[in-house]
Amino acid sequence: MEAIEDRGGPAQPLLAVKGLVKHFPLKGGLFGRTQAVVRAVDGLEFDVLKGETLGIVGESGCGKSTTARLLMRLMDPNAGTMIFDGEGVGENEQAGGLTLRDYRRQVQMVFQDSYASLNPRLTIEETIAFAPRIHGLSGEKAVTRARELLAAVGLAPANFALRYPHELSGGQRQRINIARALALRPKLVILDEPVSALDKSVEAQVLNLLVDLKAEFGLTYVFISHDLNVVQYISDRVLVMYLGEVVEMGPVDAIYERAGHPYTRALLDSRPSMDPAFRRTKPPLTGDPPNPVNPPSGCRFRTRCPYAEAVCAERKPLMANLGDGHIVSCHMASAGSGHSKAGRLYEVPPPRAEMVA
Amino acid sequence: MSAVLKPAMTPLVKLRDLNVTFVTRDRTVHAVNGVDLDVMPGEVLCILGESGSGKSVTLRALMKLLPKFARISGSIEVAGKDVTKMNERQLANFRGTDVAMIFQEPMTALDPVFTVGRQIAETVQRHEGASRSAANARALELLELVQIPSAKRRLDAYPHELSGGLRQRAMIAVALACRPKLLLADEPTTALDATVQIQVLLLLRELQERLDMGVIFVTHDLGVAGEIADRVAVMYAGRVVEEGPVAGLMAGPLHPYAQGLLGATVHAGMRGQRLTTIPGAPPTLDVAPTTCAFSPRCQFVRDECLERVPVLRSPEPGRQARCVLVPYGA
Ligand SMILES: Nc1ncnc2c1ncn2[C@@H]1O[C@H](COP(=O)(O)OP(=O)(O)OP(=O)(O)O)[C@@H](O)[C@H]1O
Ligand SMILES: Nc1ncnc2c1ncn2[C@@H]1O[C@H](COP(=O)(O)OP(=O)(O)O)[C@@H](O)[C@H]1O
Ligand code: SF4
Ligand code: SF4
Ligand SMILES: [Mg+2]
Ligand SMILES: [Mg+2]
């Protein structure tokens, strides 16, 4: 059970996602009839390139975790396709497809809650050896692999192999979750808020570890976080989500230095300034994101956007290409969209938080 | 302002040698091990530290909110009153009028079965003996004060009907109902999105100035302290290891632990660099530290550090740190 060869060559995306949709029915009423749906993920389209770290950011409830679970195929999408290294995920093998079982071996996930995702009755070693054993590795080999992985995540096997999850700190448990995710030698690892529950000094340790493991095992990451600084630190490209949709995507520097979408700019400006001499005086956004049950018509951000115009309510903006793979979905980015600032995206002052000296 | 010109102010909070130990059948935790803190009226002090460093326990001690089995020693004075000597009746009055608290999870402070308006009015009636109609009017005033949109309509909302950010605001409104002199905030923005966190921080700062409240704000996030604090106290293993004005502390921390924390906090422009980490983990605190508690993780450790708990040294007025490397002031 060795690492799987790179099939389609380095230029072929590791994962290509098209038109991915997940709606959750909200049951209610007298007969438990479906009253409405939560449009958690609503037509996602993106590629994950080989060897990259793709960061996904957005406010709580915008669909990040649902996306993660869809990518893992922990649940089925309502619509959309996923192509893994050229093969359709969940499609017939004869037709060039990849069975879910084969797919799941190559894609693994690490969750935020380090405790809930570990079985309290298994030792650390058993936990890590579990999946390889299920997938046919002999008991002895599985244990050897578990111990190698423990060492790789910086936990001395002699010291930790026989402990139980409750005997570990949050940072140590997260290392176990990472080791377990690597046990099947996956190509793609989906990390959903992997450091959000950790203290800062431990967070830095785990981030360094993730960087090292990526190089050592030739991994590709999808890294989900609400911490914009962490995403900037770790990502090659960044995808910004709002109410189940992609609003902007591009190379990390383009997103952090030349953000086009008013939402991305506001998100970036909401970060603490890290300098008490220049504090924020006005929040860049007011209110919470609207409910994904009834997303606004047209551009979903229009209810909080300082540049919203009539056209923003009438039509959904097209995805405009700003070059270098930097794409943005805003009427101001498309010439001829009917917005008074169409084609002059960078001329509008960013909705920068005012600061005071 | 020089000390001579400034009218002598009495601190709003005066904590001296606070020790809190939890003794249960299975284990003992020395959660707080000699904390001294002063907070002036109208001042915002941030307590910064990692989980388990004793931030919440210190905060709860100020309101006498610790469980019965907690062993507490030291002196705790708030608004000139000795908190340790208060009986239940005095405490009930003290909580709310002198000091109020807000939390990370608003549902710990809000009652799910009463509307937001009812909860605020109830608090006002109980503490101030106001009439029902005066209390209702005050409830509306408070929801407007915390900038809840359509406040009038929201009076009739149950907590679960509000979004996370609004619920946080409602909890703040309840806490401010009786105009406390001191607001204790235990990581109130930790669970919020950055976009909502900055709104709540700005609101708290505005209210604090307008109502001239003292605030103790607990956080593990240096960036949050930078937005709201006048002074910062860094806690480690149940002690304050560094204390001083926020700008100086963020620009150049004195204590190796505070330096490590700053280095480990990911901020803009660190891409491609290896993050500085603090090796190891904090002590378990089943015994009270008798040396510098940071010594097992400190790259500068020397014999002196292991002889006793280092005393606070003050290299310049207003700043102090518990480390043998820090020079004594002139
Ligand atoms: N099983 C489910 N049934 C119904 N609604 C769901 C379910 N799972 C998620 N949702 C809803 O879908 C939306 C997106 O949820 P998701 O967990 O993907 O958000 P998120 O971006 O990960 O948020 P957070 O930052 O809080 O983790 C939310 O409105 C959520 O309440
Ligand atoms: N009610 C309690 N019973 C026993 N131990 C407690 C209790 N409350 C806190 N502790 C312990 O005291 C220490 C400090 O806790 P706390 O002040 O909550 O830390 P933090 O700095 O994260 O707020 C921790 O080791 C914690 O487990
Ligand atoms: S399309 Fe309109 S509402 Fe949406 S972000 Fe652009 S300007 Fe704002
Ligand atoms: S007292 Fe010694 S061990 Fe403690 S922080 Fe200072 S140098 Fe390090
Ligand atoms: Mg999530
Ligand atoms: Mg706490």
PDB file of C-alpha atoms in Angstrom, chain B residues 141-317:
ATOM      1  CA  GLU B 141     -32.958  52.346  25.962  1.00  0.00           C
ATOM      2  CA  LEU B 142     -30.373  49.631  26.611  1.00  0.00           C
ATOM      3  CA  LEU B 143     -31.082  47.719  23.407  1.00  0.00           C
ATOM      4  CA  GLU B 144     -30.615  50.979  21.549  1.00  0.00           C
ATOM      5  CA  LEU B 145     -27.438  51.660  23.503  1.00  0.00           C
ATOM      6  CA  VAL B 146     -25.933  48.368  22.342  1.00  0.00           C
ATOM      7  CA  GLN B 147     -27.009  49.227  18.786  1.00  0.00           C
ATOM      8  CA  ILE B 148     -29.436  46.413  18.159  1.00  0.00           C
ATOM      9  CA  PRO B 149     -31.306  47.324  14.978  1.00  0.00           C
ATOM     10  CA  SER B 150     -35.116  47.563  15.302  1.00  0.00           C
ATOM     11  CA  ALA B 151     -34.622  47.543  19.065  1.00  0.00           C
ATOM     12  CA  LYS B 152     -38.305  47.978  19.807  1.00  0.00           C
ATOM     13  CA  ARG B 153     -39.223  44.841  17.906  1.00  0.00           C
ATOM     14  CA  ARG B 154     -36.296  42.911  19.433  1.00  0.00           C
ATOM     15  CA  LEU B 155     -37.598  43.497  22.981  1.00  0.00           C
ATOM     16  CA  ASP B 156     -40.040  40.670  22.323  1.00  0.00           C
ATOM     17  CA  ALA B 157     -37.457  38.309  20.835  1.00  0.00           C
ATOM     18  CA  TYR B 158     -36.308  35.180  22.637  1.00  0.00           C
ATOM     19  CA  PRO B 159     -32.521  34.725  22.761  1.00  0.00           C
ATOM     20  CA  HIS B 160     -32.547  31.823  20.281  1.00  0.00           C
ATOM     21  CA  GLU B 161     -34.282  34.028  17.721  1.00  0.00           C
ATOM     22  CA  LEU B 162     -31.267  36.330  17.541  1.00  0.00           C
ATOM     23  CA  SER B 163     -28.118  35.830  15.471  1.00  0.00           C
ATOM     24  CA  GLY B 164     -24.805  35.300  17.253  1.00  0.00           C
ATOM     25  CA  GLY B 165     -23.753  38.942  17.083  1.00  0.00           C
ATOM     26  CA  LEU B 166     -27.125  40.227  18.285  1.00  0.00           C
ATOM     27  CA  ARG B 167     -27.202  37.734  21.132  1.00  0.00           C
ATOM     28  CA  GLN B 168     -23.802  39.000  22.248  1.00  0.00           C
ATOM     29  CA  ARG B 169     -25.193  42.545  22.196  1.00  0.00           C
ATOM     30  CA  ALA B 170     -28.262  41.477  24.164  1.00  0.00           C
ATOM     31  CA  MET B 171     -26.019  39.932  26.819  1.00  0.00           C
ATOM     32  CA  ILE B 172     -24.066  43.178  27.032  1.00  0.00           C
ATOM     33  CA  ALA B 173     -27.347  45.069  27.465  1.00  0.00           C
ATOM     34  CA  VAL B 174     -28.352  42.800  30.362  1.00  0.00           C
ATOM     35  CA  ALA B 175     -24.933  43.296  31.973  1.00  0.00           C
ATOM     36  CA  LEU B 176     -25.176  47.080  31.697  1.00  0.00           C
ATOM     37  CA  ALA B 177     -28.761  47.225  32.986  1.00  0.00           C
ATOM     38  CA  CYS B 178     -27.764  48.661  36.376  1.00  0.00           C
ATOM     39  CA  ARG B 179     -24.828  50.790  35.236  1.00  0.00           C
ATOM     40  CA  PRO B 180     -22.011  48.741  36.801  1.00  0.00           C
ATOM     41  CA  LYS B 181     -18.747  50.476  37.610  1.00  0.00           C
ATOM     42  CA  LEU B 182     -16.802  47.415  36.538  1.00  0.00           C
ATOM     43  CA  LEU B 183     -17.482  45.126  33.593  1.00  0.00           C
ATOM     44  CA  LEU B 184     -15.812  41.728  33.530  1.00  0.00           C
ATOM     45  CA  ALA B 185     -15.583  40.246  30.039  1.00  0.00           C
ATOM     46  CA  ASP B 186     -14.463  36.622  29.644  1.00  0.00           C
ATOM     47  CA  GLU B 187     -13.474  36.156  25.982  1.00  0.00           C
ATOM     48  CA  PRO B 188     -16.760  37.663  24.751  1.00  0.00           C
ATOM     49  CA  THR B 189     -15.642  37.811  21.126  1.00  0.00           C
ATOM     50  CA  THR B 190     -13.668  34.569  20.838  1.00  0.00           C
ATOM     51  CA  ALA B 191     -16.453  32.587  19.153  1.00  0.00           C
ATOM     52  CA  LEU B 192     -17.394  35.359  16.732  1.00  0.00           C
ATOM     53  CA  ASP B 193     -16.390  35.917  13.115  1.00  0.00           C
ATOM     54  CA  ALA B 194     -13.773  38.615  12.558  1.00  0.00           C
ATOM     55  CA  THR B 195     -16.431  40.809  10.948  1.00  0.00           C
ATOM     56  CA  VAL B 196     -18.681  40.547  14.001  1.00  0.00           C
ATOM     57  CA  GLN B 197     -15.833  40.524  16.518  1.00  0.00           C
ATOM     58  CA  ILE B 198     -14.643  43.952  15.438  1.00  0.00           C
ATOM     59  CA  GLN B 199     -18.202  45.289  15.721  1.00  0.00           C
ATOM     60  CA  VAL B 200     -18.531  44.012  19.290  1.00  0.00           C
ATOM     61  CA  LEU B 201     -15.067  45.284  20.271  1.00  0.00           C
ATOM     62  CA  LEU B 202     -15.846  48.746  18.949  1.00  0.00           C
ATOM     63  CA  LEU B 203     -19.188  48.701  20.743  1.00  0.00           C
ATOM     64  CA  LEU B 204     -17.563  47.733  24.040  1.00  0.00           C
ATOM     65  CA  ARG B 205     -14.950  50.436  23.658  1.00  0.00           C
ATOM     66  CA  GLU B 206     -17.595  53.040  22.936  1.00  0.00           C
ATOM     67  CA  LEU B 207     -19.774  51.980  25.874  1.00  0.00           C
ATOM     68  CA  GLN B 208     -16.813  51.859  28.205  1.00  0.00           C
ATOM     69  CA  GLU B 209     -15.915  55.451  27.350  1.00  0.00           C
ATOM     70  CA  ARG B 210     -19.468  56.698  27.445  1.00  0.00           C
ATOM     71  CA  LEU B 211     -20.301  55.088  30.762  1.00  0.00           C
ATOM     72  CA  ASP B 212     -16.781  55.558  32.148  1.00  0.00           C
ATOM     73  CA  MET B 213     -16.637  51.922  33.251  1.00  0.00           C
ATOM     74  CA  GLY B 214     -13.614  49.986  34.344  1.00  0.00           C
ATOM     75  CA  VAL B 215     -13.273  46.834  32.261  1.00  0.00           C
ATOM     76  CA  ILE B 216     -11.280  43.656  32.711  1.00  0.00           C
ATOM     77  CA  PHE B 217     -11.234  41.862  29.388  1.00  0.00           C
ATOM     78  CA  VAL B 218      -9.895  38.334  29.227  1.00  0.00           C
ATOM     79  CA  THR B 219      -8.529  37.151  25.902  1.00  0.00           C
ATOM     80  CA  HIS B 220      -5.951  34.801  24.439  1.00  0.00           C
ATOM     81  CA  ASP B 221      -5.662  36.950  21.332  1.00  0.00           C
ATOM     82  CA  LEU B 222      -3.014  39.651  21.256  1.00  0.00           C
ATOM     83  CA  GLY B 223      -4.769  41.401  18.357  1.00  0.00           C
ATOM     84  CA  VAL B 224      -7.930  41.773  20.406  1.00  0.00           C
ATOM     85  CA  ALA B 225      -5.941  43.284  23.275  1.00  0.00           C
ATOM     86  CA  GLY B 226      -4.395  45.714  20.779  1.00  0.00           C
ATOM     87  CA  GLU B 227      -7.857  46.940  19.814  1.00  0.00           C
ATOM     88  CA  ILE B 228      -9.289  47.443  23.280  1.00  0.00           C
ATOM     89  CA  ALA B 229      -6.753  47.517  26.133  1.00  0.00           C
ATOM     90  CA  ASP B 230      -5.188  50.423  27.980  1.00  0.00           C
ATOM     91  CA  ARG B 231      -3.014  48.030  29.935  1.00  0.00           C
ATOM     92  CA  VAL B 232      -2.271  44.330  29.546  1.00  0.00           C
ATOM     93  CA  ALA B 233      -1.441  41.719  32.168  1.00  0.00           C
ATOM     94  CA  VAL B 234       0.052  38.515  30.760  1.00  0.00           C
ATOM     95  CA  MET B 235      -0.710  35.440  32.847  1.00  0.00           C
ATOM     96  CA  TYR B 236       1.228  32.203  32.914  1.00  0.00           C
ATOM     97  CA  ALA B 237       0.608  29.263  35.251  1.00  0.00           C
ATOM     98  CA  GLY B 238      -1.589  31.302  37.572  1.00  0.00           C
ATOM     99  CA  ARG B 239       0.653  34.365  37.876  1.00  0.00           C
ATOM    100  CA  VAL B 240       0.990  37.693  36.160  1.00  0.00           C
ATOM    101  CA  VAL B 241       4.389  37.473  34.452  1.00  0.00           C
ATOM    102  CA  GLU B 242       4.276  40.842  32.719  1.00  0.00           C
ATOM    103  CA  GLU B 243       2.182  43.945  32.980  1.00  0.00           C
ATOM    104  CA  GLY B 244       2.212  47.326  31.295  1.00  0.00           C
ATOM    105  CA  PRO B 245       0.615  49.724  28.817  1.00  0.00           C
ATOM    106  CA  VAL B 246      -0.573  47.936  25.695  1.00  0.00           C
ATOM    107  CA  ALA B 247       1.560  49.800  23.151  1.00  0.00           C
ATOM    108  CA  GLY B 248       4.872  49.101  24.892  1.00  0.00           C
ATOM    109  CA  LEU B 249       3.984  45.514  25.553  1.00  0.00           C
ATOM    110  CA  MET B 250       3.036  44.810  21.958  1.00  0.00           C
ATOM    111  CA  ALA B 251       6.045  46.635  20.585  1.00  0.00           C
ATOM    112  CA  GLY B 252       8.567  45.001  22.899  1.00  0.00           C
ATOM    113  CA  PRO B 253       7.505  42.470  25.502  1.00  0.00           C
ATOM    114  CA  LEU B 254       9.941  42.009  28.396  1.00  0.00           C
ATOM    115  CA  HIS B 255       9.210  38.475  29.543  1.00  0.00           C
ATOM    116  CA  PRO B 256      10.435  35.532  27.420  1.00  0.00           C
ATOM    117  CA  TYR B 257       6.965  33.979  27.532  1.00  0.00           C
ATOM    118  CA  ALA B 258       5.321  37.175  26.287  1.00  0.00           C
ATOM    119  CA  GLN B 259       8.004  37.394  23.601  1.00  0.00           C
ATOM    120  CA  GLY B 260       7.284  33.801  22.571  1.00  0.00           C
ATOM    121  CA  LEU B 261       3.570  34.488  22.413  1.00  0.00           C
ATOM    122  CA  LEU B 262       4.095  37.503  20.169  1.00  0.00           C
ATOM    123  CA  GLY B 263       6.412  35.512  17.898  1.00  0.00           C
ATOM    124  CA  ALA B 264       3.959  32.620  17.674  1.00  0.00           C
ATOM    125  CA  THR B 265       0.992  34.817  16.774  1.00  0.00           C
ATOM    126  CA  VAL B 266       0.590  34.551  13.024  1.00  0.00           C
ATOM    127  CA  HIS B 267       0.167  37.960  11.443  1.00  0.00           C
ATOM    128  CA  ALA B 268       0.316  39.495   8.023  1.00  0.00           C
ATOM    129  CA  GLY B 269       3.606  39.228   6.181  1.00  0.00           C
ATOM    130  CA  MET B 270       4.878  36.020   7.805  1.00  0.00           C
ATOM    131  CA  ARG B 271       4.336  33.887   4.716  1.00  0.00           C
ATOM    132  CA  GLY B 272       7.193  31.543   3.948  1.00  0.00           C
ATOM    133  CA  GLN B 273       8.851  32.126   7.311  1.00  0.00           C
ATOM    134  CA  ARG B 274       9.112  29.398   9.865  1.00  0.00           C
ATOM    135  CA  LEU B 275       6.920  30.300  12.842  1.00  0.00           C
ATOM    136  CA  THR B 276       8.615  30.733  16.171  1.00  0.00           C
ATOM    137  CA  THR B 277       7.136  28.332  18.639  1.00  0.00           C
ATOM    138  CA  ILE B 278       7.357  27.871  22.351  1.00  0.00           C
ATOM    139  CA  PRO B 279       8.486  24.290  22.890  1.00  0.00           C
ATOM    140  CA  GLY B 280       6.612  22.080  25.326  1.00  0.00           C
ATOM    141  CA  ALA B 281       3.440  22.859  27.198  1.00  0.00           C
ATOM    142  CA  PRO B 282       2.433  24.761  30.343  1.00  0.00           C
ATOM    143  CA  PRO B 283       2.803  22.974  33.704  1.00  0.00           C
ATOM    144  CA  THR B 284      -0.111  20.940  35.012  1.00  0.00           C
ATOM    145  CA  LEU B 285      -0.321  22.935  38.282  1.00  0.00           C
ATOM    146  CA  ASP B 286      -0.965  19.964  40.566  1.00  0.00           C
ATOM    147  CA  VAL B 287       1.644  21.635  42.759  1.00  0.00           C
ATOM    148  CA  ALA B 288       2.135  25.378  43.009  1.00  0.00           C
ATOM    149  CA  PRO B 289       5.281  26.404  41.099  1.00  0.00           C
ATOM    150  CA  THR B 290       8.212  27.270  43.348  1.00  0.00           C
ATOM    151  CA  THR B 291      10.521  28.383  40.522  1.00  0.00           C
ATOM    152  CA  CYS B 292       9.951  30.427  37.411  1.00  0.00           C
ATOM    153  CA  ALA B 293       7.050  28.400  36.017  1.00  0.00           C
ATOM    154  CA  PHE B 294       8.206  29.116  32.477  1.00  0.00           C
ATOM    155  CA  SER B 295      11.716  27.739  33.067  1.00  0.00           C
ATOM    156  CA  PRO B 296      11.152  24.279  31.462  1.00  0.00           C
ATOM    157  CA  ARG B 297      10.293  26.026  28.187  1.00  0.00           C
ATOM    158  CA  CYS B 298      12.621  29.006  28.392  1.00  0.00           C
ATOM    159  CA  GLN B 299      15.688  29.240  26.182  1.00  0.00           C
ATOM    160  CA  PHE B 300      17.358  31.669  28.619  1.00  0.00           C
ATOM    161  CA  VAL B 301      16.960  29.558  31.744  1.00  0.00           C
ATOM    162  CA  ARG B 302      19.789  29.726  34.323  1.00  0.00           C
ATOM    163  CA  ASP B 303      20.334  28.607  37.914  1.00  0.00           C
ATOM    164  CA  GLU B 304      18.865  31.755  39.366  1.00  0.00           C
ATOM    165  CA  CYS B 305      15.523  31.007  37.723  1.00  0.00           C
ATOM    166  CA  LEU B 306      15.180  27.779  39.664  1.00  0.00           C
ATOM    167  CA  GLU B 307      15.943  29.140  43.115  1.00  0.00           C
ATOM    168  CA  ARG B 308      12.598  30.790  43.716  1.00  0.00           C
ATOM    169  CA  VAL B 309       9.713  32.430  41.901  1.00  0.00           C
ATOM    170  CA  PRO B 310      11.271  35.525  40.349  1.00  0.00           C
ATOM    171  CA  VAL B 311      10.012  38.791  41.802  1.00  0.00           C
ATOM    172  CA  LEU B 312       8.440  41.502  39.683  1.00  0.00           C
ATOM    173  CA  ARG B 313      11.012  43.913  38.336  1.00  0.00           C
ATOM    174  CA  SER B 314      10.167  47.268  36.866  1.00  0.00           C
ATOM    175  CA  PRO B 315      12.702  48.539  34.316  1.00  0.00           C
ATOM    176  CA  GLU B 316      10.620  51.632  33.600  1.00  0.00           C
ATOM    177  CA  PRO B 317       7.654  53.243  35.344  1.00  0.00           C
TER     178      PRO B 317
END
